[in-house]
Coordinates of C-alpha atoms in Angstrom, one line a residue:
X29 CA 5.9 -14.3 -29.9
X30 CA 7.2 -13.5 -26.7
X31 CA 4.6 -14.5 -24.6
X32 CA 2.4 -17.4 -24.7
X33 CA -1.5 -18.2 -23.1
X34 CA -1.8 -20.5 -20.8
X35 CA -4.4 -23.0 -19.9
X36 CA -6.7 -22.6 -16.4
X37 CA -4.8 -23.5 -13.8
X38 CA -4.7 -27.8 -12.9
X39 CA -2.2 -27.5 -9.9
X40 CA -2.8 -29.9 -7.5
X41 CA -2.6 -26.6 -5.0
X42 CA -5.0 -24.3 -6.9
X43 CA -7.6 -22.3 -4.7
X44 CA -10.5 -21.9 -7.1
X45 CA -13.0 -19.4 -5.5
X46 CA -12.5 -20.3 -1.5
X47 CA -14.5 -18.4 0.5
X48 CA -12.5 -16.1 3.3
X49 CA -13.8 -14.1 6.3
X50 CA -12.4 -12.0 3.8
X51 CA -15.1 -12.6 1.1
X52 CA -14.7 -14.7 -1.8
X53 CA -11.8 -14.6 -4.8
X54 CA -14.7 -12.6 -7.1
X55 CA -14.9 -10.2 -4.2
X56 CA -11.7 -9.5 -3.2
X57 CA -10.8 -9.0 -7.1
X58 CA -14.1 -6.8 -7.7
X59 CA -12.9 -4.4 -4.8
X60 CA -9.3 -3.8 -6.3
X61 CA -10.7 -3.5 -9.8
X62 CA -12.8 -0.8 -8.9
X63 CA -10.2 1.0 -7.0
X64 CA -7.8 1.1 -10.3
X65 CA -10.9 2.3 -12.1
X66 CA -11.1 -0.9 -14.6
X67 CA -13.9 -0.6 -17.0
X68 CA -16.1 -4.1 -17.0
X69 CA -14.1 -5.2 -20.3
X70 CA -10.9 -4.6 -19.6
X71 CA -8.8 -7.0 -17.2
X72 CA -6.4 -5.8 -14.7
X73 CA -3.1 -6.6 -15.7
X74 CA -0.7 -7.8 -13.1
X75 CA 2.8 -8.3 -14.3
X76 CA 5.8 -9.8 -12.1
X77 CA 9.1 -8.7 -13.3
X78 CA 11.9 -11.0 -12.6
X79 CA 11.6 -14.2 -11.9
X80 CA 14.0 -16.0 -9.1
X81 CA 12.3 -18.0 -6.8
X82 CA 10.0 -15.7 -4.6
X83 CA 9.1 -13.9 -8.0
X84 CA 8.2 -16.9 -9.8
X85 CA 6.2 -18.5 -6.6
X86 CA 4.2 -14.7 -6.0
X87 CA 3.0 -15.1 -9.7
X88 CA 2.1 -18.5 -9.3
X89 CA 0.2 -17.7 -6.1
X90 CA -1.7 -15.2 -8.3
X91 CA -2.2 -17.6 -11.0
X92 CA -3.2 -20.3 -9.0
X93 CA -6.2 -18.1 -7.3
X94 CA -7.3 -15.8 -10.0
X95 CA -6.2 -17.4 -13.3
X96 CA -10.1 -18.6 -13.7
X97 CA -11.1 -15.2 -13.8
X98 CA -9.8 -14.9 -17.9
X99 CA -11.7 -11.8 -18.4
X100 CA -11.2 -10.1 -15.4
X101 CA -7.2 -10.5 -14.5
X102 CA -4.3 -11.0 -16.8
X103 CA -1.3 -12.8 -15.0
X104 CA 2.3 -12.7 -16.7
X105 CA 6.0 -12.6 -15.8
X106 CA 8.9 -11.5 -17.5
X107 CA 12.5 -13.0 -17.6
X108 CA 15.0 -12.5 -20.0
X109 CA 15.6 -14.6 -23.1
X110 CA 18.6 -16.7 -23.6
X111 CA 19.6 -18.3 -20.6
X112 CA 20.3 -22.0 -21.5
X113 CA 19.9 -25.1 -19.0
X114 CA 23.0 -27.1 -18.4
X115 CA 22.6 -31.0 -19.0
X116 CA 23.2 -31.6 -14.9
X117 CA 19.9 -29.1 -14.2
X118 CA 18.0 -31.0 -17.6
X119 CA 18.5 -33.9 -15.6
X120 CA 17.1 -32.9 -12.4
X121 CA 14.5 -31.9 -14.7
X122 CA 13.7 -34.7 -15.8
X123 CA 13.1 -36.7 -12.7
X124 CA 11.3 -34.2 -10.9
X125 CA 8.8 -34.6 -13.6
X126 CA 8.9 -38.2 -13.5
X127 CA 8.5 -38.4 -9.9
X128 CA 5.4 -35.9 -10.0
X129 CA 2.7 -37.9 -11.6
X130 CA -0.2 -34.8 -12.0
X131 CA 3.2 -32.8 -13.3
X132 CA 4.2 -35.6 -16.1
X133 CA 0.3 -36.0 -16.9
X134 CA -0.3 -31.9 -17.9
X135 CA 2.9 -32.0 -19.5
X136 CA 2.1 -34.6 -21.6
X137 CA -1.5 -32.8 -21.9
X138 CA 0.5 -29.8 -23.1
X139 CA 2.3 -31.8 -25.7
X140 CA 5.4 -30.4 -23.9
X141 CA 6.9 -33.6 -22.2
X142 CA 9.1 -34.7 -25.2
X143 CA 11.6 -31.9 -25.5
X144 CA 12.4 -32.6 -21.6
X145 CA 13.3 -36.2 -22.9
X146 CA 15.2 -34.8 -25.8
X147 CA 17.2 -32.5 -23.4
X148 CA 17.8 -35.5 -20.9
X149 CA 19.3 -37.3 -23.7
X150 CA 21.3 -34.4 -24.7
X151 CA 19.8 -34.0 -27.9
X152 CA 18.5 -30.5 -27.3
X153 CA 19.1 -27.3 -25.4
X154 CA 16.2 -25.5 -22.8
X155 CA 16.4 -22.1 -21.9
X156 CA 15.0 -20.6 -18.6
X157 CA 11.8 -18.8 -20.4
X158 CA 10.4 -21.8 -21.8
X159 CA 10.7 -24.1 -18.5
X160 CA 9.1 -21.3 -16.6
X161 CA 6.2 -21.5 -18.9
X162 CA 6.0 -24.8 -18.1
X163 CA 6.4 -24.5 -14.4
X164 CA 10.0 -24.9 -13.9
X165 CA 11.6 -21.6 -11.7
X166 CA 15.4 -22.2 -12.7
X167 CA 16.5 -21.3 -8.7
X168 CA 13.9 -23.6 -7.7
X169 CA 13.6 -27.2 -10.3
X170 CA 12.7 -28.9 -7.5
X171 CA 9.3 -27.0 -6.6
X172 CA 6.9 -27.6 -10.1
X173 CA 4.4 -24.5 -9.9
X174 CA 1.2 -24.1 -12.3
X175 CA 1.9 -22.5 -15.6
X176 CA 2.9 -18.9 -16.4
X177 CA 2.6 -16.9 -18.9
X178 CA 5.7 -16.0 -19.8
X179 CA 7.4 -12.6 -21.5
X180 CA 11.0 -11.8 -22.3
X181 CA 10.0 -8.7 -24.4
X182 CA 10.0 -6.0 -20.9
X183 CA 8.4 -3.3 -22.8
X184 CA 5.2 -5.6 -24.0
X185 CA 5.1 -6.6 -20.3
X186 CA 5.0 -3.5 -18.9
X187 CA 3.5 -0.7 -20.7
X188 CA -0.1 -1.4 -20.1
X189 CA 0.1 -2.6 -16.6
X190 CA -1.7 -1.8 -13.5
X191 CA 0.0 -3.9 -11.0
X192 CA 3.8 -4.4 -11.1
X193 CA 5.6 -7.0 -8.9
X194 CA 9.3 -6.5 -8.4
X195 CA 11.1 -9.8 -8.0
X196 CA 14.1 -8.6 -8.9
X197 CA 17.7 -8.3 -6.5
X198 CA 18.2 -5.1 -5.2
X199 CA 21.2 -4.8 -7.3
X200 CA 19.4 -5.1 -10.7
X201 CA 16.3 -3.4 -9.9
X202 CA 17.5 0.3 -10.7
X203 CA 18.5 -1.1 -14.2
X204 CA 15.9 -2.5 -14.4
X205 CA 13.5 0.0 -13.6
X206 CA 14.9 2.9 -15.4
X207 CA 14.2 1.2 -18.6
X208 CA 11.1 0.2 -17.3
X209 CA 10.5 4.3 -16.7
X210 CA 11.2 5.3 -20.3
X211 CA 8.2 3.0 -21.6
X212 CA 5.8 4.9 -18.7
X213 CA 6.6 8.1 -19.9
X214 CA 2.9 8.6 -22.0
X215 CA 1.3 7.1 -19.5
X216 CA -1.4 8.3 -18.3
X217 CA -2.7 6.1 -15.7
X218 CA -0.4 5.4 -12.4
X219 CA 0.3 1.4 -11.8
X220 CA 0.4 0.4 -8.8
X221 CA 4.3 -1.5 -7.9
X222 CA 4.7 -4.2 -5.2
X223 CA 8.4 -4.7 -4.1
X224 CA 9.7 -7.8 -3.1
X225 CA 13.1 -7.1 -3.2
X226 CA 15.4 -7.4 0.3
X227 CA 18.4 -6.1 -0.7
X228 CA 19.9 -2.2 -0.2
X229 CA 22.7 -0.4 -2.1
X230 CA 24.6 2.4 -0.8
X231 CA 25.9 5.9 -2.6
X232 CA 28.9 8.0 -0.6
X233 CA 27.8 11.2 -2.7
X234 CA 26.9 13.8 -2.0
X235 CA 26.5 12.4 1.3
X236 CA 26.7 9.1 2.6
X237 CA 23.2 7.4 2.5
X238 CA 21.3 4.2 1.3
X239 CA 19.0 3.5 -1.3
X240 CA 16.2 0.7 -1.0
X241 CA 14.6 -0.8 -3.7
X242 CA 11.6 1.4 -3.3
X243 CA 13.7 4.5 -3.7
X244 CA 15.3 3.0 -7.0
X245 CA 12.0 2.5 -8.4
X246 CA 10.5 5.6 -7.2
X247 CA 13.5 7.7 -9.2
X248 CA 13.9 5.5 -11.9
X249 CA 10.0 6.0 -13.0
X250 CA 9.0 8.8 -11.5
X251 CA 6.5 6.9 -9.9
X252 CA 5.2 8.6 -6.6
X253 CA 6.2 6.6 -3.5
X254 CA 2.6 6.7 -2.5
X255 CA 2.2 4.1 -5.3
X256 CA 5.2 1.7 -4.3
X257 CA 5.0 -0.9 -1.4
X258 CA 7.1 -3.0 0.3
X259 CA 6.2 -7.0 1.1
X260 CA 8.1 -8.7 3.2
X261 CA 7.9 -11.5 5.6
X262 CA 9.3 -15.1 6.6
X263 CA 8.4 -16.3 3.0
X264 CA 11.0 -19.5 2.2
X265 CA 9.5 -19.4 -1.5
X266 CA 9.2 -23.2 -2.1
X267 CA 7.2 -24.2 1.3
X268 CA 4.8 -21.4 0.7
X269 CA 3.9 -22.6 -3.2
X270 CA 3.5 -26.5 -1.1
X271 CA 1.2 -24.5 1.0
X272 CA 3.4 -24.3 4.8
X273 CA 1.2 -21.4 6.5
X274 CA 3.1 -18.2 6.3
X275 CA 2.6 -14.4 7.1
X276 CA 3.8 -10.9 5.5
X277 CA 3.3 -7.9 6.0
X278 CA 2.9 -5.1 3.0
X279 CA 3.9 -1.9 3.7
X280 CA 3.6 1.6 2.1
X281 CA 0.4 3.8 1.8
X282 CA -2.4 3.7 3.5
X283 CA -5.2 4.0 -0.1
X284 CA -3.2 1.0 -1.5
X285 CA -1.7 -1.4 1.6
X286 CA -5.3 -2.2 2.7
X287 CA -7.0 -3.4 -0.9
X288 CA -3.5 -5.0 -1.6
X289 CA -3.5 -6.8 1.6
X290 CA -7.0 -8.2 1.2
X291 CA -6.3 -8.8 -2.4
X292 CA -3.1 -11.0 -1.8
X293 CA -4.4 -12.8 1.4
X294 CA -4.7 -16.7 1.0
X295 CA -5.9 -19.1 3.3
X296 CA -2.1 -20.2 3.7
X297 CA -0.5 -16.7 3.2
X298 CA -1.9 -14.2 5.7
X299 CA -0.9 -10.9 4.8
X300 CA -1.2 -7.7 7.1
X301 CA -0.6 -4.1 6.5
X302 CA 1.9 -1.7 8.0
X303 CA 2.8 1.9 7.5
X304 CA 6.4 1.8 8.6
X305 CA 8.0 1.0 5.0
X306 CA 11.6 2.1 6.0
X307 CA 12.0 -0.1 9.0
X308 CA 10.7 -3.3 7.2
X309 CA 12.6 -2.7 3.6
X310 CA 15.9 -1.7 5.9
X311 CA 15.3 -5.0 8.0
X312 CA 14.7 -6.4 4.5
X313 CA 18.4 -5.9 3.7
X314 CA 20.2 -6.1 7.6
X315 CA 19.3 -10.0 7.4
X316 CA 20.1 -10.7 4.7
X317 CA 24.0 -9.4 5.8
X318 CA 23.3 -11.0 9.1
X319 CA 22.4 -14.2 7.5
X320 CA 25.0 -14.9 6.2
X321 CA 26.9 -14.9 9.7
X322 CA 24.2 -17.4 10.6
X323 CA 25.5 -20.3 8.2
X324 CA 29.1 -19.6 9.3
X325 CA 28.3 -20.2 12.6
X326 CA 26.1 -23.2 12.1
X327 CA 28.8 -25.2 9.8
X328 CA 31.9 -24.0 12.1
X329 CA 29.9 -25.0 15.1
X330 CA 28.5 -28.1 13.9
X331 CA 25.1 -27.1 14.3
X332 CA 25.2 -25.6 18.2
X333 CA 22.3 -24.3 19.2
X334 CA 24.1 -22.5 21.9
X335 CA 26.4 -20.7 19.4
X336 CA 23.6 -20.0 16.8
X337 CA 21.4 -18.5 19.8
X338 CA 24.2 -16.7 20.9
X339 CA 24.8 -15.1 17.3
X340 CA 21.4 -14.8 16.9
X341 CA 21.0 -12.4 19.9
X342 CA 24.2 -10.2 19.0
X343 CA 23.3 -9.4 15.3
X344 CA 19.7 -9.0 16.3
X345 CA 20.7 -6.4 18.6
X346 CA 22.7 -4.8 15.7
X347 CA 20.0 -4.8 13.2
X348 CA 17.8 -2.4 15.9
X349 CA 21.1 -0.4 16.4
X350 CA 21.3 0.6 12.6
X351 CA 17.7 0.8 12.1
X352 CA 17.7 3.4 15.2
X353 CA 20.2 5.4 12.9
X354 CA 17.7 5.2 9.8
X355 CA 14.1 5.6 11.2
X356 CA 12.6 8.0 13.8
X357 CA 10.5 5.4 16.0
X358 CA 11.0 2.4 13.9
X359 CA 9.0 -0.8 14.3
X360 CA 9.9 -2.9 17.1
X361 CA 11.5 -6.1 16.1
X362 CA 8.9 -8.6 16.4
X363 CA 5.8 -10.4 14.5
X364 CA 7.0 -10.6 10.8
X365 CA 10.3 -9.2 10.9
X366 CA 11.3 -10.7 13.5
X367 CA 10.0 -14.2 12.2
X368 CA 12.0 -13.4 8.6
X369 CA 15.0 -12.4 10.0
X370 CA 14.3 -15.8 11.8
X371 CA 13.9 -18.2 9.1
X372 CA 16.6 -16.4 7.0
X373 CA 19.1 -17.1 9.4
X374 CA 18.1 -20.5 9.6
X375 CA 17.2 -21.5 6.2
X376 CA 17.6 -18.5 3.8
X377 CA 20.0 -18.9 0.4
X378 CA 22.4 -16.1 2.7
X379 CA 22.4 -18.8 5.3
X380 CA 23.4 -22.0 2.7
X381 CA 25.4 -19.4 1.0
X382 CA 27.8 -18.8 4.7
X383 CA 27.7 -22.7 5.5
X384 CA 29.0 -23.5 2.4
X385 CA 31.5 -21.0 2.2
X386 CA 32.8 -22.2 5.8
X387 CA 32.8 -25.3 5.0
X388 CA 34.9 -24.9 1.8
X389 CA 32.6 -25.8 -1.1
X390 CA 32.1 -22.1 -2.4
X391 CA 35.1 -19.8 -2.1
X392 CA 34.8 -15.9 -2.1
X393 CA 36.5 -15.9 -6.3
X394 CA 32.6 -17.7 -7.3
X395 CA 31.3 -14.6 -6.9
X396 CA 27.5 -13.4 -5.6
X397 CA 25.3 -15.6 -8.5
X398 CA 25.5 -19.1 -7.6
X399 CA 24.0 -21.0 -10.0
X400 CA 20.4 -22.7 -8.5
X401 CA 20.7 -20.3 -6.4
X402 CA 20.4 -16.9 -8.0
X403 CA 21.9 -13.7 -6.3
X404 CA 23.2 -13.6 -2.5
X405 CA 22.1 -10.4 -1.5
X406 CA 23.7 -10.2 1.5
X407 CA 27.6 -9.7 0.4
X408 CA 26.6 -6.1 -1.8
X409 CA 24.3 -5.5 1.4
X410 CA 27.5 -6.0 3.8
X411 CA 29.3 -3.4 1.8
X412 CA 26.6 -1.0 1.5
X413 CA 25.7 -1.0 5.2
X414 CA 29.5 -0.9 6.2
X415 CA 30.3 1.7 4.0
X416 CA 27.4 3.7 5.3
X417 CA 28.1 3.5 9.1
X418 CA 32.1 3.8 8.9
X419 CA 31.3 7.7 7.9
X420 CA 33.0 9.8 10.7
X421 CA 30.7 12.7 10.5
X422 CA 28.2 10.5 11.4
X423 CA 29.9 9.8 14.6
X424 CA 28.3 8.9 18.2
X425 CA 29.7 8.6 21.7
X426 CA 31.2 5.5 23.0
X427 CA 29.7 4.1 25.8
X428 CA 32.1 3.0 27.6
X429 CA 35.0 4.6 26.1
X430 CA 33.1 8.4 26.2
X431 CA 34.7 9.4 22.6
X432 CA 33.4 9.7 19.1
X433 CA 33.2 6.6 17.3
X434 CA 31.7 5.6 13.7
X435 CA 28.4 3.4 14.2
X436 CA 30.3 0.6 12.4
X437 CA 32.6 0.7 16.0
X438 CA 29.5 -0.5 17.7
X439 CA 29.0 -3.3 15.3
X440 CA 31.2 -6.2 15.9
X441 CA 29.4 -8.9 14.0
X442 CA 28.9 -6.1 10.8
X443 CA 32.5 -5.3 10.6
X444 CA 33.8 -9.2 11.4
X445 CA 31.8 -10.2 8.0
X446 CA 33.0 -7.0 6.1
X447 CA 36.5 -8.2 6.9
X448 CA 35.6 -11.8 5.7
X449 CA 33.5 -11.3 2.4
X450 CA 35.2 -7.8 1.4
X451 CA 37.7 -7.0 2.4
X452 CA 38.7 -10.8 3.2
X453 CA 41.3 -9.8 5.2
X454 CA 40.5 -13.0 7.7
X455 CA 38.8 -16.4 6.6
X456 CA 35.1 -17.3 7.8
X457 CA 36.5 -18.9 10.9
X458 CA 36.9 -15.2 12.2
X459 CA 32.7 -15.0 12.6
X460 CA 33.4 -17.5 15.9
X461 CA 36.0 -15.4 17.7
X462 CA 34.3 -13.0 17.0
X463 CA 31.4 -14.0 19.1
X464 CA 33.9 -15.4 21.9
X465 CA 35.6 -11.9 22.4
X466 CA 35.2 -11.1 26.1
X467 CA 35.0 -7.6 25.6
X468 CA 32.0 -7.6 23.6
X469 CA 28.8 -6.0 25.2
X470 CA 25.7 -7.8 26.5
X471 CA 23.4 -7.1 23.4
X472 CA 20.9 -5.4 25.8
X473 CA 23.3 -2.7 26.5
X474 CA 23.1 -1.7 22.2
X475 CA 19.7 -2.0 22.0
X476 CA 18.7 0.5 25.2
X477 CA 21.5 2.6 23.7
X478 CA 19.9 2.4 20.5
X479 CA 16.1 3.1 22.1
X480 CA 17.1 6.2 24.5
X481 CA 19.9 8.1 22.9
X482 CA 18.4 10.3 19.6
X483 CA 20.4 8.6 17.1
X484 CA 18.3 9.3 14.0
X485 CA 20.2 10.5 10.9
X486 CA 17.2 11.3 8.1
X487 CA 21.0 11.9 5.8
X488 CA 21.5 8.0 5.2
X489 CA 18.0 7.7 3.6
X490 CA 18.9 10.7 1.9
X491 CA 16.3 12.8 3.3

């Protein structure tokens, strides 16, 4: 069998049916059932496909407040089969367990303790599928979340469901998706999809434009985008499953942002709608780039606070540039996005993922999967977004210099990390001059540039 039932959740953090000014669990499950038209004996399936950190922790979330309801919501994830756990990992394992006494107890409730001794003693090999069933997120050994029910077979996860979570990195979700589309094709009911995803990819033909993870989905499945949404927020995946208070805000249509914000709203998570889906997916991705910046600067800097607010001012003032070029009136930086670009810069894998890099544990040759970590988004995201705005056509007039430049001319920090991570024509050192150049503009200047020239191009979202 590919998947496997689970027992009610025991977490230490479960929610049970908490009462909200929102109305109770039963409610707030009743109203979305009703909306997706679910007959009184048959359980809305909710299925999160992929399962890095924030994938793993939104199912657990889900479990951990609705798994009671057995006949009325079915809770799964899917992850490929076959990834193996190296002994160094089987060891963290293992004390992590040991040092988590209501963890070791359901384990050995489970009758699945033994095989984590057998794997600390070398005597047997784990594979990522059948730790997460257990609890155990592979990006994320350190954070024990209840038990999922696991399924590597993506056709029996799918086909029948009404609510699809995309965990998955930007750059595997249209792969993902497409195969995803060719098991919908008899469908007859529409499933609701919730993307996670912060990530963006970029295609040069026929014209130069982006593609978020919405779009991929929307085109891979022929699902309408009145059925996708966007969540996003300043969601560090391990303190919100330990219950740190956080907010997101889910984006998309009207008919399905509302019921799904009330649905997914915790006493810990609040979650708030917004109509503006390009800004927030688009702002999704620019931090990610940014980000990375973020943990140059703090390692090369030794932690100033002068030299991360300064960064943080310029490449904020970028991020409203380019999303000036994608969105009519985009939402203002502030509330949620502006509190995740926040905590991404100061705490997001991007950010560990530039420290370390300047500091000269990773090098550029490792690639963008660093194992514990899972994908860093940001480097494909650099490309894309550099890529996009070094288009000449899409050309705009120099402020001071009253000529035709590309975007990218505008964006110091944008093209300093394209050289670094891509093109690596200069070493991460090259993010600090960068911010020390004394011809660089006061960040205000980009930002009223940005807000009263009409710099929209509906081209680079390939409208």
């Amino acid at each position: 069998m590919s998947g496997t039932e689970i027992e009610g959740s025991n977490n230490a953090y479960t929610n049970g049916s908490i009462h909200t000014s929102n109305g109770s669990v039963d409610d707030k499950l009743g109203e979305l059932r009703r909306l997706l038209g679910k007959s009184d004996d048959d359980p809305l399936r909710i299925v999160s496909v992929g399962a890095g950190a924030w994938g793993s922790v939104f199912a657990a979330m889900l479990q951990d407040a609705y798994g009671h309801l057995r006949d009325k919501i079915q809770i799964r994830i899917w992850r490929r089969a076959g990834r193996s756990v190296d002994r160094t990992t089987a060891h963290q394992l293992f004390d992590v367990i040991n040092s988590r006494e209501d963890v070791l107890r359901r384990l050995i409730r489970r009758c699945a303790y033994l095989k984590y001794v057998e794997a600390r003693l070398g005597d047997r090999t784990l594979y990522a599928d059948e730790i997460l069933k257990d609890g155990f997120c592979l990006n994320m050994i350190d954070t024990p979340l209840c038990p999922l029910k696991v399924v590597t077979n993506l056709q029996e996860a799918v086909w029948d469901a009404d609510v699809v979570i995309n965990g998955l990195p930007s750059t595997e979700t249209h792969e993902v998706f497409e195969e995803i589309g060719k098991y919908w094709k008899e469908r007859i009911t529409v499933p609701v999809i919730v993307s996670l995803s912060k990530g963006i990819e970029a295609e040069l033909e026929p014209e130069p434009h982006i593609i978020t993870p919405t779009q991929m989905i929307s085109r891979s499945t022929g699902i309408p985008m009145e059925n996708i949404l966007y969540l996003g927020g300043p969601n560090i995946a391990s303190e919100i499953y330990n219950k740190e208070y956080a907010n997101a805000r889910i984006c998309g249509a009207e008919k399905w942002r509302k019921p799904l914000a009330k649905f997914l709203r915790q006493p810990h998570f609040t979650v708030w709608d917004n109509g503006d889906l390009v800004t927030h997916e688009v702002m999704g991705g620019l931090k990610n780039v940014y980000a990375i910046g973020a943990g140059m600067v703090a390692s090369l800097t030794k932690e100033s606070a002068t030299s991360k607010s300064v960064y943080f001012a310029h490449c904020t003032s970028e991020m409203i540039f380019i999303t000036h070029l994608l969105a009519k009136n985009p939402e203002k930086l502030a509330g949620p996005l502006l509190a995740d670009t926040y905590v991404t810069l100061l705490k997001g894998r991007n950010a560990w993922y530039g420290q370390k890099l300047a500091n000269g544990e990773l090098t550029l040759d490792m690639g963008d999967s660093i194992k514990g970590k899972g994908m860093i988004q940001g480097i494909s995201a650099v490309k894309a977004f550099y890529e996009l705005l070094s288009q000449s056509h899409l050309s705009i007039l120099h402020p001071e210099e009253k000529k035709p430049v590309a975007p990218v001319e505008l964006c110091p920090i944008l093209k300093t990390l394209h050289k670094i991570l891509i093109s690596r024509e200069v070493p991460s050192q090259a993010i600090r001059q960068a911010l020390r150049d004394e011809t660089m503009n006061d960040p205000r200047d980009r930002i009223e540039m940005a807000q009263t020239h009409a710099f929209y191009r509906p081209s680079l979202l390939g409208q």
